């Protein structure tokens, strides 16, 4: 078939949002390389190449489902019946218990148009403050640290193309080879250009194997490690005094905090030898330019905001911020984790990254929406706190594009909270473990069947374009919200055309930190995406977008970055005699997030068929298990069972489990919901466990 019929679009999975072309094939589509898109330059991982498999009616939802009151089973229903049931469930809860008894939970994979409309629906139609989204579990700690230090949160303040041209990269808690395989080329190109790579990870991952220096700290000690490096920067006279004087505030307090973390103390806390600490500091400071990139490792901790802040302090003290080819950046995880939090899904935010408790922000957005600012509810609970409140004062929940039964910390408890609801409605493309608990399940369109924008980890606003017609019986999320709004008394204000929604989003974001007002579908198509902030100039000329932030000034009122003084503190849950081992969690290359979609792809399941427990040979010998034998991992919250994978690539005091699976191998049964006091991020990345054979040997 001719290449002329291909549709340029983007992968439905991670925040790279790799470019791809789609070509019709046997009622579905096939993926064709798109080498002109600069982020992945045609490269795709197995998840992206097999994404069309989830479009099949054999694995997806094909019509609405409503729970039968007589049998308790989900049965087929018409759209009219399903939407009426959802509207009645939400209306009844509001009437009986008030608007805040209705919760809304969104997803980091929703397009900007869906995220914007969901936030508007919650606050205008339901008048509830109880809305958050699973992106809270992704990079909220980095976002909070960005705001404190720079006055603005965008995952990367520079495009990916800058990474290979810097002098040294410190990669903290990221395994790009498994989580974002097409991005690994940026690190190999860095090394080919003579740059240095330092990887910090308790496991010797495929990414760590590429490093010039690999540091393997004990999980939960990244904060001490960053402070130890800053101590060495000071003690060896490597501070960029001119940059600190001219472009920052608060250095003396941050310096004092770092000087309390001398190298020998940091070695005792982290397990990283002092010579390796010195090597890392010198490698970073000897390069003319440098970057620190963090991911979920340091961020998914109960001190994640301070941990990221410590890495930012290192960048500021060495002049590795606000300059070309230097800076701190966060590698956003979910496909629209960046855009999803900018436009109204988070409990405390309005579109354009405006604060919900800011009177001027409320007045601006209320004007776009045509409502009284006083009618908008205030900030609500964060994601875990909202899920934990289900069945208590939150009686009903509308959930779109998330699977917390698998992805939430203390997952068995959250599953119980979902079961205790008076009413649960789920909109999804597949019958996830969470959808199986719903009173109503609404089948919605997928990436190839709809048009909408996403914002990738660089802050580049992209356009996914519809390539095929969705099957009969499937509606878009915008059509779902339009239908529910109409049934709940709002005939206008919820259009179903994504470009019309985006135009309203542009107006709502205008003048805000994440200003999209100068971006249009036309510009995105013509320019391969547009970087925000991109305001609409008063003179009508096109703003070029902002690929690189902070080169002239930071986004604080005085233009100066802020050092934030931090000190190391222990994880929320330390090991002891009963739970002597640390569990850390993460991902594998062939699965994605909760696995709701990728676990339905035969090729991906063949590569990664189920959960496993990675442990060191010394630990395996001590507990008496061999390769492939079933191991039980037990925390204070529950028990998970999976086969053992024995490897020297992990610390002897640590075990690793991927979190993609439900059932007895569900890693998040074990994880600790202790929250960061600023970001409200749960402590996914470290908890105390014991490890034992799943059953006695004969």
XYZ file of C-alpha atoms in Angstrom:
698
model
C 0.000 0.000 0.000
C 1.274 3.500 -0.795
C 3.185 5.467 1.836
C 0.909 8.406 0.954
C -1.867 6.997 3.136
C 0.229 6.932 6.316
C -0.779 9.129 9.254
C 1.937 10.750 11.379
C 1.286 10.312 15.084
C 2.936 9.278 18.353
C 3.317 6.177 20.508
C 0.653 5.708 23.222
C 3.107 4.766 25.950
C 5.963 6.663 27.659
C 6.821 10.363 27.813
C 9.282 10.224 24.926
C 6.137 10.177 22.768
C 8.143 8.658 19.923
C 7.027 9.657 16.468
C 5.589 6.948 14.221
C 3.512 6.646 11.075
C 0.410 4.476 10.932
C -0.754 2.720 7.785
C -4.115 0.924 7.441
C -3.743 -2.861 7.405
C -6.515 -5.494 7.590
C -8.980 -3.349 9.509
C -6.319 -2.094 11.920
C -3.021 -0.265 11.399
C 0.622 -1.164 11.132
C 3.486 0.926 12.456
C 5.823 2.532 9.929
C 9.040 4.362 10.836
C 8.939 8.147 11.096
C 12.576 9.228 10.949
C 11.770 12.935 10.659
C 10.607 13.211 14.285
C 13.645 14.472 16.217
C 13.139 12.735 19.560
C 13.373 9.099 18.431
C 14.482 9.565 14.794
C 12.551 6.482 13.702
C 13.618 4.190 16.542
C 10.885 2.399 18.501
C 10.839 -0.133 21.309
C 8.825 -3.338 21.235
C 5.914 -1.733 23.061
C 5.558 0.957 20.414
C 5.853 -1.454 17.502
C 3.201 -3.787 18.942
C 0.798 -1.050 20.125
C -1.741 -1.790 17.347
C -2.354 -5.233 18.901
C -4.455 -3.614 21.647
C -6.802 -2.219 18.988
C -8.078 -5.746 18.387
C -11.609 -6.563 19.511
C -10.187 -9.782 20.976
C -8.487 -7.899 23.812
C -10.331 -4.594 24.160
C -13.729 -3.550 25.448
C -16.315 -3.433 22.667
C -19.374 -2.047 24.444
C -20.568 -0.609 27.774
C -21.015 -2.892 30.777
C -23.366 -2.422 33.731
C -23.366 -4.552 36.870
C -26.513 -6.604 37.231
C -28.113 -6.124 40.675
C -29.447 -9.679 40.696
C -26.332 -11.653 39.755
C -23.609 -9.129 40.577
C -22.023 -9.748 37.174
C -21.167 -7.163 34.534
C -23.499 -7.413 31.552
C -23.740 -5.628 28.199
C -25.740 -2.404 28.065
C -26.510 0.374 25.624
C -24.678 3.658 25.859
C -27.886 5.366 26.922
C -28.320 2.886 29.793
C -24.679 3.134 30.851
C -24.466 6.929 30.834
C -27.794 7.198 32.633
C -26.519 4.812 35.313
C -23.339 6.858 35.801
C -25.214 10.152 35.928
C -27.695 8.730 38.432
C -24.924 7.282 40.623
C -23.093 10.602 40.764
C -26.288 12.622 41.199
C -27.520 10.402 44.025
C -24.233 10.687 45.917
C -24.183 14.472 45.591
C -27.774 14.734 46.761
C -27.238 12.453 49.768
C -23.755 13.458 50.889
C -22.718 16.684 49.115
C -20.445 17.358 46.130
C -17.193 16.353 47.854
C -18.564 12.846 48.326
C -17.927 12.358 44.595
C -14.325 11.727 43.558
C -12.649 11.914 40.156
C -9.409 10.086 39.359
C -7.587 10.655 36.074
C -4.552 9.342 34.266
C -1.204 10.513 32.957
C -1.985 8.918 29.596
C -4.977 11.150 28.872
C -4.445 13.757 26.170
C -4.314 17.420 27.144
C -7.857 17.847 25.848
C -9.169 14.999 28.009
C -7.225 16.080 31.102
C -8.488 19.645 30.702
C -12.092 18.547 30.210
C -11.970 16.100 33.125
C -10.758 18.837 35.464
C -13.432 21.210 34.191
C -16.105 18.510 34.555
C -15.111 17.845 38.171
C -15.153 21.496 39.179
C -18.032 22.856 37.084
C -20.469 19.943 36.743
C -19.772 18.002 39.944
C -18.481 20.991 41.974
C -16.138 18.610 43.788
C -12.666 19.333 45.104
C -11.878 15.607 45.146
C -9.896 15.175 41.931
C -6.354 13.970 41.357
C -4.572 11.619 38.963
C -2.023 8.840 38.801
C 0.634 11.257 37.556
C 0.971 12.201 41.225
C 2.793 8.848 41.469
C 5.130 9.774 38.596
C 7.136 12.972 39.069
C 5.341 15.137 41.590
C 8.461 15.318 43.777
C 10.546 16.640 40.891
C 7.762 19.080 40.015
C 7.689 20.424 43.573
C 11.481 20.759 43.657
C 11.446 22.512 40.273
C 8.931 25.015 41.594
C 10.922 25.711 44.751
C 14.244 26.186 42.974
C 13.382 27.582 39.549
C 9.842 28.946 39.931
C 8.587 26.712 37.102
C 8.164 22.997 36.508
C 8.923 21.489 33.129
C 10.455 18.022 33.136
C 13.419 18.910 30.921
C 14.270 22.603 30.546
C 16.136 21.722 27.355
C 15.496 19.422 24.381
C 16.821 15.854 24.338
C 19.204 16.813 21.541
C 21.315 18.752 24.074
C 22.154 15.662 26.145
C 24.841 14.176 23.843
C 26.546 17.569 23.596
C 27.098 18.132 27.318
C 30.309 17.152 29.090
C 28.986 14.878 31.830
C 25.610 13.405 32.758
C 24.712 12.115 36.217
C 21.715 9.812 35.726
C 19.978 9.130 39.037
C 17.505 6.274 39.490
C 16.726 5.725 35.819
C 17.101 2.611 33.674
C 16.539 4.134 30.231
C 17.521 0.921 28.474
C 14.355 -0.706 29.836
C 11.966 2.200 30.399
C 12.692 4.378 27.331
C 14.893 2.310 25.001
C 15.008 4.833 22.114
C 16.470 7.402 24.536
C 19.514 5.243 25.268
C 21.080 6.484 22.041
C 21.481 9.918 23.614
C 23.796 8.398 26.210
C 25.768 6.352 23.685
C 26.166 9.492 21.566
C 27.284 11.398 24.672
C 30.085 8.899 25.190
C 30.977 8.872 21.494
C 31.383 12.652 21.730
C 33.805 12.270 24.625
C 31.322 12.999 27.410
C 31.162 11.059 30.680
C 28.226 9.123 32.112
C 27.687 8.474 35.822
C 24.761 6.182 36.682
C 23.387 5.982 40.232
C 21.243 2.885 40.822
C 21.223 0.100 43.446
C 21.166 -2.389 40.556
C 23.700 -2.820 37.777
C 21.092 -2.384 35.073
C 21.589 -2.449 31.317
C 21.871 1.342 31.551
C 24.437 1.195 34.359
C 26.556 -1.115 32.212
C 27.006 1.823 29.793
C 28.380 4.099 32.511
C 31.926 5.333 33.019
C 31.125 5.170 36.721
C 28.308 3.278 38.449
C 27.408 4.101 42.060
C 25.123 1.589 43.801
C 23.658 3.234 46.923
C 21.296 1.549 49.318
C 17.700 2.394 48.224
C 16.378 5.461 50.010
C 19.785 7.106 50.519
C 20.012 9.238 47.349
C 19.589 12.404 49.431
C 22.692 11.658 51.483
C 24.614 10.828 48.306
C 23.778 14.180 46.682
C 24.691 16.040 49.870
C 27.974 14.152 50.072
C 28.885 15.184 46.532
C 28.057 18.817 47.307
C 30.222 18.592 50.449
C 33.135 17.490 48.257
C 32.441 20.295 45.762
C 32.803 22.794 48.599
C 35.768 21.175 50.324
C 37.743 20.870 47.087
C 37.018 24.444 45.993
C 34.855 23.568 42.971
C 31.959 25.975 43.657
C 31.189 28.389 40.795
C 31.266 31.443 43.030
C 30.389 33.894 40.255
C 27.260 31.977 39.209
C 26.177 31.523 42.819
C 26.620 35.259 43.484
C 24.947 36.536 40.327
C 22.113 34.103 39.726
C 21.078 32.423 42.984
C 19.800 33.018 46.512
C 20.136 30.976 49.713
C 23.568 29.431 49.190
C 24.881 29.757 52.746
C 22.069 27.715 54.313
C 22.336 25.021 51.633
C 26.102 24.958 52.068
C 25.749 24.433 55.813
C 23.422 21.485 55.240
C 25.873 19.862 52.830
C 28.873 20.341 55.126
C 27.161 18.196 57.771
C 27.448 15.235 55.351
C 31.146 14.448 55.233
C 32.291 11.642 52.915
C 32.809 8.933 55.544
C 29.336 9.532 56.975
C 27.840 9.355 53.487
C 29.664 6.079 52.850
C 28.150 4.607 56.045
C 24.649 5.738 55.027
C 24.745 4.837 51.330
C 27.297 2.044 51.063
C 29.104 3.964 48.301
C 32.876 4.044 48.982
C 34.506 7.440 49.506
C 36.860 7.018 46.515
C 33.841 6.537 44.235
C 32.250 9.678 45.677
C 35.401 11.634 44.902
C 35.618 10.171 41.402
C 32.013 11.167 40.690
C 32.478 14.725 41.948
C 35.650 15.254 39.948
C 34.241 13.709 36.780
C 31.240 16.061 36.992
C 33.243 19.182 37.849
C 36.070 18.565 35.391
C 33.645 18.732 32.455
C 32.947 22.217 31.107
C 29.208 21.503 31.044
C 27.057 18.975 32.844
C 23.550 17.737 33.565
C 21.810 15.842 36.334
C 18.819 13.789 35.185
C 16.586 12.124 37.773
C 13.730 9.663 37.450
C 11.547 7.651 39.762
C 14.405 6.268 41.886
C 15.084 9.411 43.934
C 11.612 10.877 43.385
C 9.335 8.075 44.640
C 10.382 8.525 48.241
C 8.815 10.130 51.289
C 11.643 12.683 51.012
C 11.622 12.851 47.219
C 11.219 16.640 46.986
C 14.234 17.247 49.215
C 16.218 14.574 47.369
C 15.626 16.230 44.005
C 16.323 19.562 45.663
C 19.738 18.295 46.749
C 20.608 17.354 43.162
C 19.425 20.780 41.998
C 21.644 22.374 44.665
C 24.594 20.450 43.213
C 23.795 21.836 39.754
C 23.448 25.400 41.042
C 26.623 25.308 43.125
C 28.664 24.132 40.132
C 27.021 26.526 37.664
C 25.319 23.617 35.874
C 21.964 25.356 35.491
C 20.657 28.266 33.454
C 23.467 27.846 30.935
C 23.648 26.193 27.505
C 24.163 22.408 27.582
C 23.849 22.324 31.383
C 21.029 21.891 33.841
C 18.850 19.688 35.975
C 16.052 17.711 34.333
C 13.479 15.088 35.255
C 12.727 12.178 32.932
C 8.921 12.150 33.025
C 7.463 8.645 32.854
C 3.876 8.532 31.602
C 2.897 9.468 28.061
C 1.306 12.769 29.050
C 2.579 13.021 32.591
C 3.735 16.581 31.842
C 0.602 17.914 30.137
C -1.706 15.948 32.410
C -0.658 17.922 35.454
C -0.581 21.283 33.695
C -4.239 21.565 32.811
C -6.384 20.674 35.774
C -6.221 17.020 36.872
C -4.135 17.723 39.970
C -5.975 18.472 43.190
C -4.488 21.952 43.527
C -4.189 23.180 39.946
C -6.126 24.919 37.206
C -5.257 24.967 33.477
C -1.998 26.626 32.515
C -0.342 25.335 35.687
C -2.212 27.949 37.698
C -2.761 27.472 41.419
C -6.327 26.727 42.447
C -6.040 28.885 45.570
C -4.826 31.963 43.633
C -7.746 34.439 43.288
C -6.402 35.841 39.998
C -6.037 32.346 38.536
C -9.562 31.415 39.601
C -10.954 34.587 38.070
C -9.170 34.020 34.746
C -10.206 30.378 34.327
C -13.737 31.020 35.586
C -14.031 33.740 32.934
C -13.082 31.274 30.201
C -15.550 28.742 31.593
C -18.337 31.279 32.053
C -18.859 30.586 35.764
C -18.571 32.531 39.008
C -15.053 32.155 40.492
C -16.657 31.596 43.886
C -18.366 28.477 42.525
C -15.056 26.711 41.917
C -14.125 24.364 44.777
C -10.798 24.675 46.551
C -7.884 22.227 46.536
C -8.662 18.614 47.346
C -6.770 15.503 48.388
C -3.702 14.127 46.651
C -3.929 10.825 44.755
C -3.188 8.333 47.514
C -5.157 10.308 50.092
C -8.133 10.369 47.732
C -7.937 6.624 47.103
C -7.569 5.995 50.828
C -10.732 8.028 51.491
C -12.892 5.899 49.160
C -15.797 4.324 50.977
C -15.360 6.864 53.777
C -16.420 10.421 53.028
C -15.873 9.830 49.294
C -18.761 7.562 48.314
C -18.596 7.491 44.495
C -15.762 7.659 41.995
C -15.435 8.405 38.294
C -12.120 6.966 37.091
C -10.603 7.496 33.643
C -7.457 5.869 32.298
C -5.909 4.431 35.459
C -5.579 1.040 37.159
C -4.868 1.669 40.865
C -5.645 -1.930 41.843
C -2.193 -2.696 40.422
C -0.410 0.671 40.437
C -1.250 2.210 43.833
C 0.929 1.651 46.904
C -0.500 -0.667 49.557
C -2.560 -2.002 46.674
C -4.596 -4.615 48.562
C -5.874 -1.874 50.858
C -6.745 0.366 47.906
C -8.534 -2.532 46.214
C -10.598 -2.865 49.384
C -11.402 0.854 49.365
C -12.579 0.623 45.748
C -14.814 -2.331 46.637
C -16.344 -0.347 49.504
C -17.644 2.465 47.259
C -21.351 3.055 46.821
C -20.698 3.584 43.113
C -17.717 3.213 40.762
C -17.611 4.116 37.070
C -14.520 3.372 34.968
C -13.729 4.569 31.441
C -10.946 2.545 29.832
C -9.930 0.753 26.646
C -9.608 -2.672 28.320
C -11.229 -4.471 31.234
C -8.461 -3.699 33.723
C -8.351 -5.108 37.243
C -9.916 -1.845 38.442
C -12.616 -1.879 35.744
C -13.591 -5.382 36.880
C -14.757 -3.823 40.174
C -16.888 -1.108 38.561
C -20.654 -0.697 38.566
C -20.409 0.751 35.060
C -17.594 0.301 32.520
C -17.404 2.699 29.580
C -15.302 1.596 26.565
C -13.366 4.468 25.030
C -11.252 5.089 21.960
C -7.517 4.552 21.772
C -4.594 6.606 20.474
C -4.950 5.523 16.815
C -8.703 6.205 16.794
C -8.724 9.787 18.056
C -6.953 13.110 17.709
C -5.471 15.061 20.582
C -2.335 16.663 21.959
C 0.219 15.409 24.460
C 3.232 17.139 26.010
C 6.378 15.052 26.120
C 9.192 15.066 28.675
C 10.869 18.036 26.919
C 7.775 20.244 27.157
C 7.169 19.746 23.423
C 3.422 19.852 22.630
C 2.638 17.144 20.059
C -0.348 16.012 18.036
C -1.581 12.439 17.948
C -3.769 12.090 14.858
C -6.646 9.748 14.192
C -5.651 7.090 11.679
C -8.644 4.726 11.756
C -12.315 4.807 12.645
C -13.111 3.287 16.050
C -15.405 0.260 16.154
C -19.129 0.668 16.645
C -19.953 0.827 20.324
C -16.868 2.848 21.285
C -16.910 6.538 22.191
C -14.198 9.072 22.952
C -13.605 10.290 26.497
C -14.734 13.733 25.338
C -18.029 12.231 24.156
C -18.409 10.464 27.511
C -17.894 13.691 29.465
C -20.185 15.594 27.090
C -22.926 13.013 27.601
C -22.576 12.997 31.381
C -22.497 16.803 31.561
C -25.704 16.980 29.528
C -27.466 14.444 31.768
C -26.331 16.418 34.821
C -27.780 19.683 33.533
C -24.912 21.245 31.550
C -25.962 21.356 27.912
C -23.054 23.577 26.871
C -19.381 23.884 27.683
C -18.244 20.332 26.950
C -17.557 20.003 23.217
C -16.576 16.697 21.644
C -14.254 18.099 18.965
C -10.687 17.943 20.333
C -9.498 20.979 18.372
C -12.344 23.045 19.810
C -11.357 21.872 23.285
C -7.719 22.734 22.612
C -8.656 26.244 21.521
C -10.463 26.718 24.833
C -7.467 25.248 26.687
C -5.261 27.825 24.939
C -7.415 30.642 26.296
C -7.508 29.133 29.778
C -3.723 28.728 29.852
C -2.963 32.217 28.485
C -0.765 34.152 30.862
C -0.145 31.142 33.093
C 3.196 29.421 33.734
C 2.358 26.746 31.134
C 1.106 29.124 28.446
C -0.145 27.298 25.325
C -2.002 30.263 23.835
C 0.360 30.617 20.873
C 0.164 26.914 19.939
C -2.276 25.531 17.383
C -2.879 22.195 15.695
C -1.578 23.750 12.490
C 1.678 24.849 14.076
C 2.253 21.472 15.703
C 1.812 19.714 12.353
C 4.157 22.113 10.587
C 6.879 22.293 13.247
C 7.021 18.746 14.678
C 5.721 20.080 17.958
C 5.985 23.396 19.805
C 7.697 23.944 23.172
C 5.805 25.753 25.915
C 5.697 28.417 27.179
C 4.449 29.790 23.897
C 2.267 32.859 24.489
C 0.266 34.504 21.748
C 1.955 37.876 21.122
C -0.226 40.971 21.082
C 1.199 41.992 17.700
C -0.004 38.772 16.087
C 3.485 37.464 15.273
C 4.105 33.811 16.032
C 6.036 33.145 19.239
C 8.792 30.601 18.484
C 8.184 28.504 21.590
C 10.791 27.954 24.309
C 12.935 24.851 23.861
C 15.483 26.064 26.451
C 14.421 27.625 29.733
C 16.300 29.773 32.257
C 19.197 30.886 30.015
C 18.586 34.563 30.843
C 16.677 34.333 34.107
C 14.862 31.818 36.242
C 11.066 31.951 36.598
C 11.173 33.364 40.122
C 9.986 36.939 40.822
C 13.571 38.272 40.880
C 14.902 35.913 38.206
C 17.293 34.169 40.605
C 17.285 30.445 41.400
C 16.726 29.362 44.997
C 18.956 27.004 46.924
C 16.778 25.029 49.348
C 18.617 23.778 52.445
C 18.060 20.047 52.972
C 19.501 17.358 55.241
C 19.385 13.593 54.977
C 16.729 11.675 56.867
C 15.971 7.986 56.927
C 13.325 6.298 54.840
C 9.874 6.125 56.393
C 10.420 2.432 57.063
C 13.849 1.115 58.053
C 14.905 -2.537 58.086
C 14.923 -4.476 61.358
C 15.213 -8.058 62.598
C 11.755 -8.990 61.287
C 12.108 -7.217 57.941
C 15.871 -7.147 57.243
C 15.900 -6.548 53.471
C 15.033 -3.488 51.361
C 12.558 -3.870 48.480
C 12.754 -1.553 45.502
C 10.405 -1.668 42.512
C 10.578 -0.727 38.856
C 9.828 -1.718 35.272
C 10.939 -4.125 32.562
C 11.335 -3.333 28.891
C 8.445 -5.448 27.573
C 5.703 -4.167 29.912
C 4.328 -0.732 30.746
C 2.981 0.689 34.021
C 0.199 -1.533 35.447
C 0.371 -3.747 32.352
C -3.336 -3.308 31.632
C -2.612 -2.968 27.913
C 0.810 -4.545 27.374
C -0.177 -7.752 29.196
C -2.683 -8.284 26.384
C 0.026 -8.410 23.685
C 1.333 -11.928 22.999
C 4.758 -10.797 21.829
C 5.334 -8.733 24.966
C 4.087 -11.494 27.253
C 6.453 -13.934 25.619
C 9.329 -11.608 26.535
C 8.076 -10.823 30.060
C 5.423 -13.344 31.118
C 5.168 -12.523 34.808
C 6.516 -11.092 38.019
C 9.862 -12.104 39.496
C 12.068 -11.344 42.494
C 15.632 -10.298 41.753
C 18.042 -11.140 44.597
C 21.760 -11.503 45.194
C 23.346 -14.994 45.419
C 24.355 -14.397 49.053
C 20.762 -13.645 50.021
C 19.488 -16.610 47.989
C 21.945 -18.932 49.741
C 21.032 -17.574 53.157
C 17.308 -18.250 52.690
C 17.853 -21.481 50.758
C 16.327 -20.810 47.334
C 17.602 -21.491 43.840
C 17.079 -19.923 40.447
C 13.425 -20.062 39.387
C 12.109 -21.251 42.745
C 9.100 -19.420 44.146
C 9.995 -16.768 46.687
C 7.706 -14.955 49.110
C 8.403 -11.282 49.799
C 6.611 -10.075 52.921
C 6.182 -6.504 54.170
C 4.043 -5.021 56.916
C 1.288 -4.590 54.319
C 1.139 -7.992 52.667
C 2.806 -10.832 50.809
C 3.790 -11.294 47.170
C 5.067 -14.495 45.549
C 7.121 -14.840 42.355
C 10.038 -16.856 40.939
C 13.565 -15.981 42.030
C 16.087 -14.438 39.647
C 19.525 -14.696 41.199
C 22.087 -12.134 40.043
C 25.152 -10.273 41.251
C 23.745 -7.130 39.583
C 21.871 -6.197 42.773
C 23.054 -5.324 46.266
C 22.990 -8.225 48.778
C 20.739 -6.211 51.124
C 18.165 -5.390 48.411
C 15.556 -7.188 46.306
C 13.831 -5.869 43.198
C 10.350 -6.563 41.838
C 8.687 -5.103 38.712
C 5.189 -3.759 39.375
C 3.335 -4.609 36.136
C 1.335 -7.615 37.340
C -1.742 -8.277 39.430
C -2.408 -11.407 41.490
C 0.033 -13.015 43.875
C 3.018 -11.331 42.186
C 1.630 -7.812 42.695
C 4.630 -5.803 43.923
C 2.488 -2.913 45.135
C 0.851 -5.174 47.690
C 4.081 -4.568 49.587
C 4.904 -0.908 49.001
C 4.652 1.819 51.606
C 2.145 4.692 51.172
C 4.192 7.040 53.379
C 3.908 10.450 51.669
C 6.377 13.213 50.917
C 5.156 16.215 52.942
C 5.428 18.576 49.961
C 4.628 16.561 46.830
C 2.425 13.891 48.485
C 4.393 11.264 46.555
C 4.219 7.760 48.094
C 7.413 5.899 48.964
C 7.292 3.289 46.197
C 11.044 2.884 45.948
C 11.938 1.555 49.370
C 10.306 -0.490 52.091
C 11.422 -3.121 54.592
C 10.666 -6.764 53.747
C 11.685 -10.287 54.567
C 12.322 -12.861 51.874
C 11.668 -16.571 52.298
C 10.851 -19.672 50.265
C 7.218 -19.578 49.194
C 6.798 -23.139 50.490
C 9.151 -25.502 52.333
C 11.300 -27.773 50.213
C 10.320 -31.463 50.292
